PDB file of N, CA and C in Angstrom:
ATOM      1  N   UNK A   1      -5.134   1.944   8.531  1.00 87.00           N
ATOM      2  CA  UNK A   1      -3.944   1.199   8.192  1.00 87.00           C
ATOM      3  C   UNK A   1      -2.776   2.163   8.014  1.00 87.00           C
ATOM      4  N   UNK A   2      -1.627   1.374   8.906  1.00 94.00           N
ATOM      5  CA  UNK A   2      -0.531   2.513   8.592  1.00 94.00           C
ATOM      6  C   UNK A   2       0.307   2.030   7.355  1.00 94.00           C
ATOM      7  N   UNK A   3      -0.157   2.042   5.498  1.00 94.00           N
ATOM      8  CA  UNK A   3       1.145   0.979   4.621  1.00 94.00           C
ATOM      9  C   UNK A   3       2.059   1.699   5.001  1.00 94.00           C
ATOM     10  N   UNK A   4       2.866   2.521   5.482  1.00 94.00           N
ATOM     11  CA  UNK A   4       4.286   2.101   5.053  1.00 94.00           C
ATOM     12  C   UNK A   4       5.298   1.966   6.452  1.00 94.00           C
ATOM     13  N   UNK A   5       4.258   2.099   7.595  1.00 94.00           N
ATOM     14  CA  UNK A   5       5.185   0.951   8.892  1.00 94.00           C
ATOM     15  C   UNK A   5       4.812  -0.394   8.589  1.00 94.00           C
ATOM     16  N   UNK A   6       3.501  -0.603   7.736  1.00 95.00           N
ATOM     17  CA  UNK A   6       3.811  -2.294   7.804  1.00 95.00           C
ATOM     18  C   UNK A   6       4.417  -2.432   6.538  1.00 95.00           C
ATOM     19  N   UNK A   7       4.485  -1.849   5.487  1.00 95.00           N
ATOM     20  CA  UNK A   7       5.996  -2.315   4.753  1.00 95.00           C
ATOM     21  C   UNK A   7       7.467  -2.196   5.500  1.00 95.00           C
ATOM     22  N   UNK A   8       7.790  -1.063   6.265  1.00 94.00           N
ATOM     23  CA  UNK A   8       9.076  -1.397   7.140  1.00 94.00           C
ATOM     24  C   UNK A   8       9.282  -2.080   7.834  1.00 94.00           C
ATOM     25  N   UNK A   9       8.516  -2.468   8.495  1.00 94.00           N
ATOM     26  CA  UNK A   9       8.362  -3.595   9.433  1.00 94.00           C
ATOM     27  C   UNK A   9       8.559  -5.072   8.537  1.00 94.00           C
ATOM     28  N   UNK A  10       7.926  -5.354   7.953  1.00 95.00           N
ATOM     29  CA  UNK A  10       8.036  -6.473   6.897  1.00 95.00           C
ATOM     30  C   UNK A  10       9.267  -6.511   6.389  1.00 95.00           C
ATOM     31  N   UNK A  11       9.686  -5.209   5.884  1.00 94.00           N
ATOM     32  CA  UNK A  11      11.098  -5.376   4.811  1.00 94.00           C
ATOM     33  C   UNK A  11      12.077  -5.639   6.389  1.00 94.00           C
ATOM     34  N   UNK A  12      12.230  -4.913   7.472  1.00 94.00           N
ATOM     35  CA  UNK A  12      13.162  -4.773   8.764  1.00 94.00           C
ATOM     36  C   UNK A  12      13.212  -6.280   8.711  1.00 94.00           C
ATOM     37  N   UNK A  13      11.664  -6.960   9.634  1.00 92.00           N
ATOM     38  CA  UNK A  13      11.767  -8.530  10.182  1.00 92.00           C
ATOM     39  C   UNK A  13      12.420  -9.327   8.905  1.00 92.00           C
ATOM     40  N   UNK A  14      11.969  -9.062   7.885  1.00 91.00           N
ATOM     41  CA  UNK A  14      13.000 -10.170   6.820  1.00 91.00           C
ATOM     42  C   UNK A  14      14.086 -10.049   6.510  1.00 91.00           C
ATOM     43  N   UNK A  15      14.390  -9.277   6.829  1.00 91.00           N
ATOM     44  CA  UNK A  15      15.903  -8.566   6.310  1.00 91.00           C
ATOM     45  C   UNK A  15      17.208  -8.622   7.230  1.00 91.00           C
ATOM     46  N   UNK A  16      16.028  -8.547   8.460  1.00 92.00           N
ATOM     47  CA  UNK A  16      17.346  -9.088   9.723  1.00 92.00           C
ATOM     48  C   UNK A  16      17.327 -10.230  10.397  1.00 92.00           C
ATOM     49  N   UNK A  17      15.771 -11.305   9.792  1.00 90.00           N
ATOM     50  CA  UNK A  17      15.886 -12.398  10.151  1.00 90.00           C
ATOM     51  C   UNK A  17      15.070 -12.734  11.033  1.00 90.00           C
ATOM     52  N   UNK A  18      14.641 -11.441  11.649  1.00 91.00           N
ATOM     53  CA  UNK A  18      13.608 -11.984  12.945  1.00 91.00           C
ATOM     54  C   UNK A  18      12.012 -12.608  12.404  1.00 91.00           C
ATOM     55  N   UNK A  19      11.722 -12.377  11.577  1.00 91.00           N
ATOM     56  CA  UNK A  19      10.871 -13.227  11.126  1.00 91.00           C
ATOM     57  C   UNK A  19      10.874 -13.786  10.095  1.00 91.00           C
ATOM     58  N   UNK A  20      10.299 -14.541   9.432  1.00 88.00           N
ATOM     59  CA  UNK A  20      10.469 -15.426   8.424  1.00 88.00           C
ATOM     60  C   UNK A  20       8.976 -15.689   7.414  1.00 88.00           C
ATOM     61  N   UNK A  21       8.988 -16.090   6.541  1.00 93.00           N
ATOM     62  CA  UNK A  21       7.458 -16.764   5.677  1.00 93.00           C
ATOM     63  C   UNK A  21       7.788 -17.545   5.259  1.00 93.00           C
ATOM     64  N   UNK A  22       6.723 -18.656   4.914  1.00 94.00           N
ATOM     65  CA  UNK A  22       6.223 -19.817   4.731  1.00 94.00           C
ATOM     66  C   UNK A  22       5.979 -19.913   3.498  1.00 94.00           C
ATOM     67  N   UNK A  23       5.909 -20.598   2.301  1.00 94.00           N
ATOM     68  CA  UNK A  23       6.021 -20.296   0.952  1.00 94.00           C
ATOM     69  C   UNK A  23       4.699 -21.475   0.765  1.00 94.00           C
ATOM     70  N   UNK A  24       3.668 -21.370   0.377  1.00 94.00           N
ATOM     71  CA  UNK A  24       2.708 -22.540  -0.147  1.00 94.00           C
ATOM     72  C   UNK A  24       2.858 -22.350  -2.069  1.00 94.00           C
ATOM     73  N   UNK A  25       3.355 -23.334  -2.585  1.00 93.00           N
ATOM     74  CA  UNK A  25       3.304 -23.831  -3.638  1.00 93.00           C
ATOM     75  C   UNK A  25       2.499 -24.133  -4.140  1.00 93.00           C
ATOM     76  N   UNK A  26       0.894 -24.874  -3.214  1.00 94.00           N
ATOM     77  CA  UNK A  26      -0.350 -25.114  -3.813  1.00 94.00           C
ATOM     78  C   UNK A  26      -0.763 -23.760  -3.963  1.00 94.00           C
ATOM     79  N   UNK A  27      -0.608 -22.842  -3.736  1.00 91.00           N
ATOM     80  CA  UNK A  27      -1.811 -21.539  -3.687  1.00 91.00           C
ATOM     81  C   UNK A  27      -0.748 -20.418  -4.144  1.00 91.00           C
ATOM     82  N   UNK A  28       0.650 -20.494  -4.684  1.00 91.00           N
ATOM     83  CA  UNK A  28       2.083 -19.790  -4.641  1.00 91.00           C
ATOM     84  C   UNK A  28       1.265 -18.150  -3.933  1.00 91.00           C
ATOM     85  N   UNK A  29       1.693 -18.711  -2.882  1.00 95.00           N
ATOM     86  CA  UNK A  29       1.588 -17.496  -2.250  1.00 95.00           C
ATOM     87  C   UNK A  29       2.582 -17.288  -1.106  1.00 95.00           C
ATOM     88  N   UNK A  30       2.782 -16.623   0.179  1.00 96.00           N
ATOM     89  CA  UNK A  30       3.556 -16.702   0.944  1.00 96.00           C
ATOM     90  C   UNK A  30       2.598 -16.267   2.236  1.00 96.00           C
ATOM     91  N   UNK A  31       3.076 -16.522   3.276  1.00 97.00           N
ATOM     92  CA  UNK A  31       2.614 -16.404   4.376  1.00 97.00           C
ATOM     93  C   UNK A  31       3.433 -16.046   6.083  1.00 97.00           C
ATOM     94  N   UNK A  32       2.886 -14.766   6.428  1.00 96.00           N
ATOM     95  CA  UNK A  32       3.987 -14.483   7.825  1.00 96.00           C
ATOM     96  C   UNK A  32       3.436 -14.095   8.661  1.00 96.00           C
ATOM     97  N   UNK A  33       3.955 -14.633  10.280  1.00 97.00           N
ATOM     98  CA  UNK A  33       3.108 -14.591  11.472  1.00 97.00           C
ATOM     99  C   UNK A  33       3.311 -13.252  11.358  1.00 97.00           C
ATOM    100  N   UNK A  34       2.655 -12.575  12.432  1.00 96.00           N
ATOM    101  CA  UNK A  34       2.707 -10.932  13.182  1.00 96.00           C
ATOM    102  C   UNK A  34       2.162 -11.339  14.311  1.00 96.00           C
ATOM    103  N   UNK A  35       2.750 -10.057  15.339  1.00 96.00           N
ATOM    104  CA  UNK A  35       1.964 -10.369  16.371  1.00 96.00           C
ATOM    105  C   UNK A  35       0.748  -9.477  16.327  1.00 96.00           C
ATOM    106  N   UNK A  36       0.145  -9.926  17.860  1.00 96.00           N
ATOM    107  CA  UNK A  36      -1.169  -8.408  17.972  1.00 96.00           C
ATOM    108  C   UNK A  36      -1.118  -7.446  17.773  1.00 96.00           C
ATOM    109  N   UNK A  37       0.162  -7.166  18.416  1.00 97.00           N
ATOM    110  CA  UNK A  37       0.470  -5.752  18.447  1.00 97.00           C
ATOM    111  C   UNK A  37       0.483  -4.710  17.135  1.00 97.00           C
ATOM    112  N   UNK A  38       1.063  -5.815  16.003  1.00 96.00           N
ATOM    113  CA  UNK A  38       1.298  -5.257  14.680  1.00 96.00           C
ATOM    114  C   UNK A  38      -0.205  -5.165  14.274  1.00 96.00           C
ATOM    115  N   UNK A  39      -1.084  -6.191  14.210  1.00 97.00           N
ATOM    116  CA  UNK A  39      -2.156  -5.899  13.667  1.00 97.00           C
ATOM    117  C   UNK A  39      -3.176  -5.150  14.341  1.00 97.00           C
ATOM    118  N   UNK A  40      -2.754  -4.965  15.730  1.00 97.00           N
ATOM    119  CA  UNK A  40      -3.687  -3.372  16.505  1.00 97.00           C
ATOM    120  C   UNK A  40      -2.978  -2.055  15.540  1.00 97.00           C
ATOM    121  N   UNK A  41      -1.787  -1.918  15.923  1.00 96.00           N
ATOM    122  CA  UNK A  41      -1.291  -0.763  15.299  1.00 96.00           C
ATOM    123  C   UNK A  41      -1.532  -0.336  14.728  1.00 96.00           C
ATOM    124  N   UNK A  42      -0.765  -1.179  13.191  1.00 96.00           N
ATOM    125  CA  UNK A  42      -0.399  -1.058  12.041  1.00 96.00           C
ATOM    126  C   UNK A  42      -1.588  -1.235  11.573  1.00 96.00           C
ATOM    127  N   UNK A  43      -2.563  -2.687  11.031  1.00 96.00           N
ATOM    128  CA  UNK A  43      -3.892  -2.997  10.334  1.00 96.00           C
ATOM    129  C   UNK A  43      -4.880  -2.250  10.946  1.00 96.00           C
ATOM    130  N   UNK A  44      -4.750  -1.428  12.348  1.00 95.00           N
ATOM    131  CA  UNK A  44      -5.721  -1.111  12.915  1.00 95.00           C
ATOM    132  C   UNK A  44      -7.187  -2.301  13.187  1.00 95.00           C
ATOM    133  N   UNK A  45      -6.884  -3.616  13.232  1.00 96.00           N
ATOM    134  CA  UNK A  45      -8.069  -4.899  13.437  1.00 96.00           C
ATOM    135  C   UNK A  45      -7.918  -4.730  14.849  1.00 96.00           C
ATOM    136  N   UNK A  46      -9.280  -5.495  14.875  1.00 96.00           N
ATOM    137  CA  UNK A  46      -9.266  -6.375  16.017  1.00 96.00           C
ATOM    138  C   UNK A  46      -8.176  -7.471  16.325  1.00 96.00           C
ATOM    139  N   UNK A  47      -7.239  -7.898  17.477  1.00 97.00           N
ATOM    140  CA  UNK A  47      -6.531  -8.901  17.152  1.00 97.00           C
ATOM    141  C   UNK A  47      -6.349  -9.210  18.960  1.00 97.00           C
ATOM    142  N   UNK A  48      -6.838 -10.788  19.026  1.00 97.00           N
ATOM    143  CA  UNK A  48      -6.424 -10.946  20.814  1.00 97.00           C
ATOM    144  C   UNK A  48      -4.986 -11.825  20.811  1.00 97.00           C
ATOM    145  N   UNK A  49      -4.663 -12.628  19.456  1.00 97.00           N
ATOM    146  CA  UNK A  49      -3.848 -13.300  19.658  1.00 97.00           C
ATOM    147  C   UNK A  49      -2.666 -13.070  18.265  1.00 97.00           C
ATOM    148  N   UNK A  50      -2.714 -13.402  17.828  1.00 96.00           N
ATOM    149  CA  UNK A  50      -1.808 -12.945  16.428  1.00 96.00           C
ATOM    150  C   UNK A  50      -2.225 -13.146  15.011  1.00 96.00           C
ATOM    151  N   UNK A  51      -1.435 -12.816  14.043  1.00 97.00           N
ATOM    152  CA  UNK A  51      -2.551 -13.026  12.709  1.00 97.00           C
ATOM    153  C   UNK A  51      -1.261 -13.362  11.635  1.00 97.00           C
ATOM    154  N   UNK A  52      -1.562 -13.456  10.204  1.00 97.00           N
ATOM    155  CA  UNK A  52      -1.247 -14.299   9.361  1.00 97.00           C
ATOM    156  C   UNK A  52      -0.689 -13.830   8.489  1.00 97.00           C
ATOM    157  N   UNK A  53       0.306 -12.902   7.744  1.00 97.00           N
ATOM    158  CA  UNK A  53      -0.299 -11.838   6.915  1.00 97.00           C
ATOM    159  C   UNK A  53       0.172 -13.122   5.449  1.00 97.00           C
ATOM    160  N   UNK A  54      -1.082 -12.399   4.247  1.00 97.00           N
ATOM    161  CA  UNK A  54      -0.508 -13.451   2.778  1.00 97.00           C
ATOM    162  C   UNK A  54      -0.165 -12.327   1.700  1.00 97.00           C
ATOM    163  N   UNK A  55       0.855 -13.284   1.209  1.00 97.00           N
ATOM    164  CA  UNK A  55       1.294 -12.268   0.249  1.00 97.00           C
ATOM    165  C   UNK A  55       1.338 -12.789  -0.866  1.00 97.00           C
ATOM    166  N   UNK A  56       0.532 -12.248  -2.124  1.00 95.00           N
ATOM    167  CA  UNK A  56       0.011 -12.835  -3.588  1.00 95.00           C
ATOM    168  C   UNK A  56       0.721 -12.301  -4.640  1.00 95.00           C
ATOM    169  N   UNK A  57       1.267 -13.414  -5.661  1.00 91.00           N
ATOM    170  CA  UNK A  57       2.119 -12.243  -6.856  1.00 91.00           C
ATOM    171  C   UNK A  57       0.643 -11.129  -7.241  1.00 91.00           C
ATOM    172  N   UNK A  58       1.267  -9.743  -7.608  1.00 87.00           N
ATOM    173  CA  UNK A  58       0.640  -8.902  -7.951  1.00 87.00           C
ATOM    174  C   UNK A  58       0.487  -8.638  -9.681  1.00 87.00           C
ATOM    175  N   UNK A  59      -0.154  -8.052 -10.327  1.00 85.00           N
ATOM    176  CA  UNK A  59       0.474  -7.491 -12.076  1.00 85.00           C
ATOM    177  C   UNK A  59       1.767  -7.537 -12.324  1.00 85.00           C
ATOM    178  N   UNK A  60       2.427  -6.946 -11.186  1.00 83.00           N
ATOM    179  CA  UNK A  60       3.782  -5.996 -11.476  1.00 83.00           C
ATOM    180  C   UNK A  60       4.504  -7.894 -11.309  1.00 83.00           C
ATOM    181  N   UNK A  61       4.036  -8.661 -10.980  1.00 87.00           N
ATOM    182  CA  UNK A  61       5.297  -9.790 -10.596  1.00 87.00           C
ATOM    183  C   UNK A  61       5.886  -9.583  -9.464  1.00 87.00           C
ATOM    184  N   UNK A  62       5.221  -9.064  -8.225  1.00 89.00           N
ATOM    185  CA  UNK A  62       6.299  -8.881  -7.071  1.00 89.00           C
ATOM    186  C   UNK A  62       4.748  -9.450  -6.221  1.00 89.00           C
ATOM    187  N   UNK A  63       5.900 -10.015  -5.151  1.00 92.00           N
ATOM    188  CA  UNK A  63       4.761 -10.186  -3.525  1.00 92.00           C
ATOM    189  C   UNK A  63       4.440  -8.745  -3.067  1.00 92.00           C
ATOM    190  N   UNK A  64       3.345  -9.266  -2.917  1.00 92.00           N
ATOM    191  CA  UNK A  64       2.208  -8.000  -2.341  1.00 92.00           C
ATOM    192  C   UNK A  64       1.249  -8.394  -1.354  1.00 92.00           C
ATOM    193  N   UNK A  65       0.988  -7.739  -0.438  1.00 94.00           N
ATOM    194  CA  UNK A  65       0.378  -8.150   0.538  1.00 94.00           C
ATOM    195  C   UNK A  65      -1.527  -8.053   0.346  1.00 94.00           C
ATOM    196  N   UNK A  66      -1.785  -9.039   0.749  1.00 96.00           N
ATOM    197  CA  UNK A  66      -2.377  -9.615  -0.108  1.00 96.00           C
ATOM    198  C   UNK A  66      -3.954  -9.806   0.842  1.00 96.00           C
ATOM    199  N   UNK A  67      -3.741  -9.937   2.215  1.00 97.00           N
ATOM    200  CA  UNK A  67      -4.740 -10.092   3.229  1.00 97.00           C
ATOM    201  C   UNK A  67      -3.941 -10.576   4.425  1.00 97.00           C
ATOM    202  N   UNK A  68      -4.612 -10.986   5.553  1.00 97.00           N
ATOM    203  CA  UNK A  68      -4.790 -11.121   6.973  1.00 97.00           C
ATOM    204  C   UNK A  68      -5.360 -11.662   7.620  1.00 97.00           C
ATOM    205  N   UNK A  69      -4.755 -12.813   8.506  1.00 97.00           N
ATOM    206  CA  UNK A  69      -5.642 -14.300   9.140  1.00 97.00           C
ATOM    207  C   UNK A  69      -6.207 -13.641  10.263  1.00 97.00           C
ATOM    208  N   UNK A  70      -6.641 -13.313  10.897  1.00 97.00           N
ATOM    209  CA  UNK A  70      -6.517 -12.762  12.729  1.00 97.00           C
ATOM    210  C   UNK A  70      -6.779 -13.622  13.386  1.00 97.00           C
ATOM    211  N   UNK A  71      -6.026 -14.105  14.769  1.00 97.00           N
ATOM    212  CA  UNK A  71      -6.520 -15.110  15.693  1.00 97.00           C
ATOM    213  C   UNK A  71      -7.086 -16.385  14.999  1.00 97.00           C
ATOM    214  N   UNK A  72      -8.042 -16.968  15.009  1.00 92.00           N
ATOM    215  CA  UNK A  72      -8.252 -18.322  14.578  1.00 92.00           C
ATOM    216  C   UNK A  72      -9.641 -18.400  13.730  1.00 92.00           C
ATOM    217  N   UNK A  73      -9.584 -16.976  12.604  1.00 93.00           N
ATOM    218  CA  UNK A  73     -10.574 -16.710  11.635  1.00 93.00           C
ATOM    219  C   UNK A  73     -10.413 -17.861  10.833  1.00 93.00           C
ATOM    220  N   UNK A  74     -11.248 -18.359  10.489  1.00 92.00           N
ATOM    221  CA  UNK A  74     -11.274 -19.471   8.582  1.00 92.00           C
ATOM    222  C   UNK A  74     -11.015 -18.343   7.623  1.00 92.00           C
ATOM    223  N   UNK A  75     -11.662 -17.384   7.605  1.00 95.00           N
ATOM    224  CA  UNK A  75     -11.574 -16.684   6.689  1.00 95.00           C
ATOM    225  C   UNK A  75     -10.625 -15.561   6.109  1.00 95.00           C
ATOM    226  N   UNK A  76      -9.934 -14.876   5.585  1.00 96.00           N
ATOM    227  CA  UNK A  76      -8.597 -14.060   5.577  1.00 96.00           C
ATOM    228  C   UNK A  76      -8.864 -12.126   5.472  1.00 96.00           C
ATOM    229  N   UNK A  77      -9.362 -11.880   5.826  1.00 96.00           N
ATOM    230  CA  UNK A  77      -9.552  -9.966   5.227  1.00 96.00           C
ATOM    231  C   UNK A  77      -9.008  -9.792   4.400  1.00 96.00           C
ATOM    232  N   UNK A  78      -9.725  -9.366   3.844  1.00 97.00           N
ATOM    233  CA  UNK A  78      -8.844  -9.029   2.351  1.00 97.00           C
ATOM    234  C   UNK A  78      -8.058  -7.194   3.121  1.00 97.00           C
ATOM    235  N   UNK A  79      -7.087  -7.072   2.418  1.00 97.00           N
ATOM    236  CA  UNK A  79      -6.596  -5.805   2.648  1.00 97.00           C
ATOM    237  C   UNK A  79      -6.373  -4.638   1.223  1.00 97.00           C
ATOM    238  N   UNK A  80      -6.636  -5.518  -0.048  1.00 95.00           N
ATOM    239  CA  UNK A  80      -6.358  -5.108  -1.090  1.00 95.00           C
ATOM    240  C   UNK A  80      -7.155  -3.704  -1.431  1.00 95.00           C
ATOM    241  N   UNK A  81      -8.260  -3.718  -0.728  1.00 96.00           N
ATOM    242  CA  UNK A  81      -9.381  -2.746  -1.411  1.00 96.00           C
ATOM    243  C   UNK A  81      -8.844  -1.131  -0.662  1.00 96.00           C
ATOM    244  N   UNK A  82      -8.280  -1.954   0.831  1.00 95.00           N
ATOM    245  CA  UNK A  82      -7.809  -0.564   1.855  1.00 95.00           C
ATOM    246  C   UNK A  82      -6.854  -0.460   1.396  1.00 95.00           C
ATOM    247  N   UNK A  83      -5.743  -0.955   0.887  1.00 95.00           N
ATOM    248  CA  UNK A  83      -4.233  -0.316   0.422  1.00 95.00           C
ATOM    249  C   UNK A  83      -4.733   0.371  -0.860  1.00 95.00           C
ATOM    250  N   UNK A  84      -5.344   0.064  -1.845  1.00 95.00           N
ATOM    251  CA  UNK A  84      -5.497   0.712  -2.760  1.00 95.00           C
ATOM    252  C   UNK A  84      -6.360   2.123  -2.924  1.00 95.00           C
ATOM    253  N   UNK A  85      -7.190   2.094  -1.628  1.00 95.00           N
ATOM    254  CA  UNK A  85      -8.031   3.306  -1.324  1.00 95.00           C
ATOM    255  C   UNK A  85      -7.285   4.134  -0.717  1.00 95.00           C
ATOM    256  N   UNK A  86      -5.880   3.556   0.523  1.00 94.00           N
ATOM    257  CA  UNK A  86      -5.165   4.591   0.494  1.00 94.00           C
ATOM    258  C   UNK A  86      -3.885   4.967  -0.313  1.00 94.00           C
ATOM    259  N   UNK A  87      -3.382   4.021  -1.366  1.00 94.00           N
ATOM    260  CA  UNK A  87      -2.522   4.526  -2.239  1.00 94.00           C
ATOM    261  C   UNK A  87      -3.524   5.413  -3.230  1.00 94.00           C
ATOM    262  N   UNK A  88      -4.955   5.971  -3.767  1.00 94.00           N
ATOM    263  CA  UNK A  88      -5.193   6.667  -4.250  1.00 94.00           C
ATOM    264  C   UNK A  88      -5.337   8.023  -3.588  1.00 94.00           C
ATOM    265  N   UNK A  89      -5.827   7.581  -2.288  1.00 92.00           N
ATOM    266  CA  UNK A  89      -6.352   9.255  -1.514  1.00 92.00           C
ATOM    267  C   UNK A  89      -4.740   9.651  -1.289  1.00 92.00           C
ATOM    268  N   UNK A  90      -3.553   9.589  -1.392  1.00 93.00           N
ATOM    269  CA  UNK A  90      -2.886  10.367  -0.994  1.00 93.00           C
ATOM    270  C   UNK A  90      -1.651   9.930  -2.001  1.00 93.00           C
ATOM    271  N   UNK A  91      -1.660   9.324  -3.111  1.00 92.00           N
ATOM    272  CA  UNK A  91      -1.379   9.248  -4.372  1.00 92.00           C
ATOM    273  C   UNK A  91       0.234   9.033  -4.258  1.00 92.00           C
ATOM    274  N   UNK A  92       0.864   7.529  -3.312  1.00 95.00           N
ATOM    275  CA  UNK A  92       1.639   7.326  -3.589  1.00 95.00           C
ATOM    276  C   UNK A  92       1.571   6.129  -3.776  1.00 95.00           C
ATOM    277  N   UNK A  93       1.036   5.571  -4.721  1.00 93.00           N
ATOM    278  CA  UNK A  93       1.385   4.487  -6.572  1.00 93.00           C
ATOM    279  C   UNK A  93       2.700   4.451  -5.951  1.00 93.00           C
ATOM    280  N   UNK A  94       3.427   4.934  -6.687  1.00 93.00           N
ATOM    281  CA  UNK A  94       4.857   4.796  -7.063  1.00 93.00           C
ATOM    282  C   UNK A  94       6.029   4.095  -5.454  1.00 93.00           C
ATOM    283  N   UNK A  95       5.972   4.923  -4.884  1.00 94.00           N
ATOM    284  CA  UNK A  95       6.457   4.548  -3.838  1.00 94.00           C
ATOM    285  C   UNK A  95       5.764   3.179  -2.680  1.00 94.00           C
ATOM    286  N   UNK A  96       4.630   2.570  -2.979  1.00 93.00           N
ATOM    287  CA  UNK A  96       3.928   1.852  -2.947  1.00 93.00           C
ATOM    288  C   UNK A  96       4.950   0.422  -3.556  1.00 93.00           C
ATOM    289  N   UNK A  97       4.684   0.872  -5.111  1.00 91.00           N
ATOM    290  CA  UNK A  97       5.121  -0.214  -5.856  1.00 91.00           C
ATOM    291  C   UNK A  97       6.734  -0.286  -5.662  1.00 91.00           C
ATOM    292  N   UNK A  98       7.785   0.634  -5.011  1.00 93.00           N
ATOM    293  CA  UNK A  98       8.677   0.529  -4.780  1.00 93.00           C
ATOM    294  C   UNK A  98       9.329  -0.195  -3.941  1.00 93.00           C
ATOM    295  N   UNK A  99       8.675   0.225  -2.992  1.00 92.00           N
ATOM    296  CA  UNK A  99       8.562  -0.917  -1.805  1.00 92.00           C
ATOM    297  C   UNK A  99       8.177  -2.343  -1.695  1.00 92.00           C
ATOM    298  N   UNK A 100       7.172  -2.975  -2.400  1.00 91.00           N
ATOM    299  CA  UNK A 100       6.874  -4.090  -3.013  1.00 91.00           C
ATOM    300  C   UNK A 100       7.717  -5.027  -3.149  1.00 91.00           C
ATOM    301  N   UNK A 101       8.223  -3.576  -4.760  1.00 93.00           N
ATOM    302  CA  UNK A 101       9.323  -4.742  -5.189  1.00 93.00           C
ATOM    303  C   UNK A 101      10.665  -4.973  -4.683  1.00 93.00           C
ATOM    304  N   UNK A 102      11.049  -4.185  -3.475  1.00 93.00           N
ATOM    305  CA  UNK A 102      12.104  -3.993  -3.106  1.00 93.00           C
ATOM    306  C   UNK A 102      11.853  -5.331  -1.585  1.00 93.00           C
ATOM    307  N   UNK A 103      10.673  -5.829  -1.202  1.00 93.00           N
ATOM    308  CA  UNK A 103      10.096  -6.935  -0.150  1.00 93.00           C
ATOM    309  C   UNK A 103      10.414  -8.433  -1.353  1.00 93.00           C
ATOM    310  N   UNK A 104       9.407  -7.919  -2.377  1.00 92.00           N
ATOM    311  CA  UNK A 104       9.576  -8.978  -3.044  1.00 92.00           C
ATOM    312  C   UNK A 104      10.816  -9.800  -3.576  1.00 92.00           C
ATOM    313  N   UNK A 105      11.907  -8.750  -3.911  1.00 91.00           N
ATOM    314  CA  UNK A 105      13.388  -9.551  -3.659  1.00 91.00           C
ATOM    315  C   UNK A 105      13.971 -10.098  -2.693  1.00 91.00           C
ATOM    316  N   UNK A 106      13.364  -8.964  -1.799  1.00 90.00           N
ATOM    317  CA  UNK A 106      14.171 -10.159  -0.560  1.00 90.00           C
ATOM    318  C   UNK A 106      13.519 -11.304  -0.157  1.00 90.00           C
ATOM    319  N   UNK A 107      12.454 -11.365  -1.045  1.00 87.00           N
ATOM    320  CA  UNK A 107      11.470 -13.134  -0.442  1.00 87.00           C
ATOM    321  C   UNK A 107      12.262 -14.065  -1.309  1.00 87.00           C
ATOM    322  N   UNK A 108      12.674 -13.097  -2.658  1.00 80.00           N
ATOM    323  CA  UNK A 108      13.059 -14.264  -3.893  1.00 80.00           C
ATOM    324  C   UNK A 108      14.475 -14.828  -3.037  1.00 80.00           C
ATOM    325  N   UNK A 109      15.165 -13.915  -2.093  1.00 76.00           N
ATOM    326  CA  UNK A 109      16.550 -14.255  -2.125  1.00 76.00           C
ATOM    327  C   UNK A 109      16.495 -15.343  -1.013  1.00 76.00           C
ATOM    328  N   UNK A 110      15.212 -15.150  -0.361  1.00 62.00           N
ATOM    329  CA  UNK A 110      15.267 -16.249   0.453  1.00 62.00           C
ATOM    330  C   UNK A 110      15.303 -17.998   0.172  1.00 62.00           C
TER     331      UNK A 110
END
């Protein structure tokens, strides 16, 4: 996983509009297409058609990305266990959570 092209990418597409999320109120979570390409890249998955990404309030109170639909799974990958295995092996916490919360405003402003 590359976090912090798919945080730029996320903060870029919302910020200039080219993509958008879906807000579910039953589950308050949020939800945004990607294409393959992002989730070959970036998630490093398998992906033939496009995927889902969800984003869950975190501790801190900000959207955080949260998991990943791929193609026409029922089920979602969790991504939580890999962002956090690589925010420890190379110990950027901080800039992690910066970024977050700096996505997570721009969802609120939406």
């Amino acid at each position: 996983m590359k976090l912090f092209s798919m945080l730029g990418a996320i903060y870029d597409d919302i910020t200039t509009g080219s993509n958008s999320c879906i807000y579910d109120e039953d589950y308050d979570c949020l939800y945004m297409p990607v294409t393959k390409e992002f989730v070959r890249q970036i998630l490093n998955k398998k992906c033939n058609d496009c995927g889902v990404l969800i984003f869950t309030l975190d501790s801190n109170g900000n959207y955080s990305v949260d998991s990943v639909i791929i193609d026409a799974d029922e089920q979602p990958t969790d991504l939580r266990d890999e962002i956090s295995d690589y925010i420890d092996n190379f110990e950027v916490g901080h800039q992690y959570q910066e970024l977050s919360c700096a996505i997570s405003n721009v969802f609120c402003k939406l």
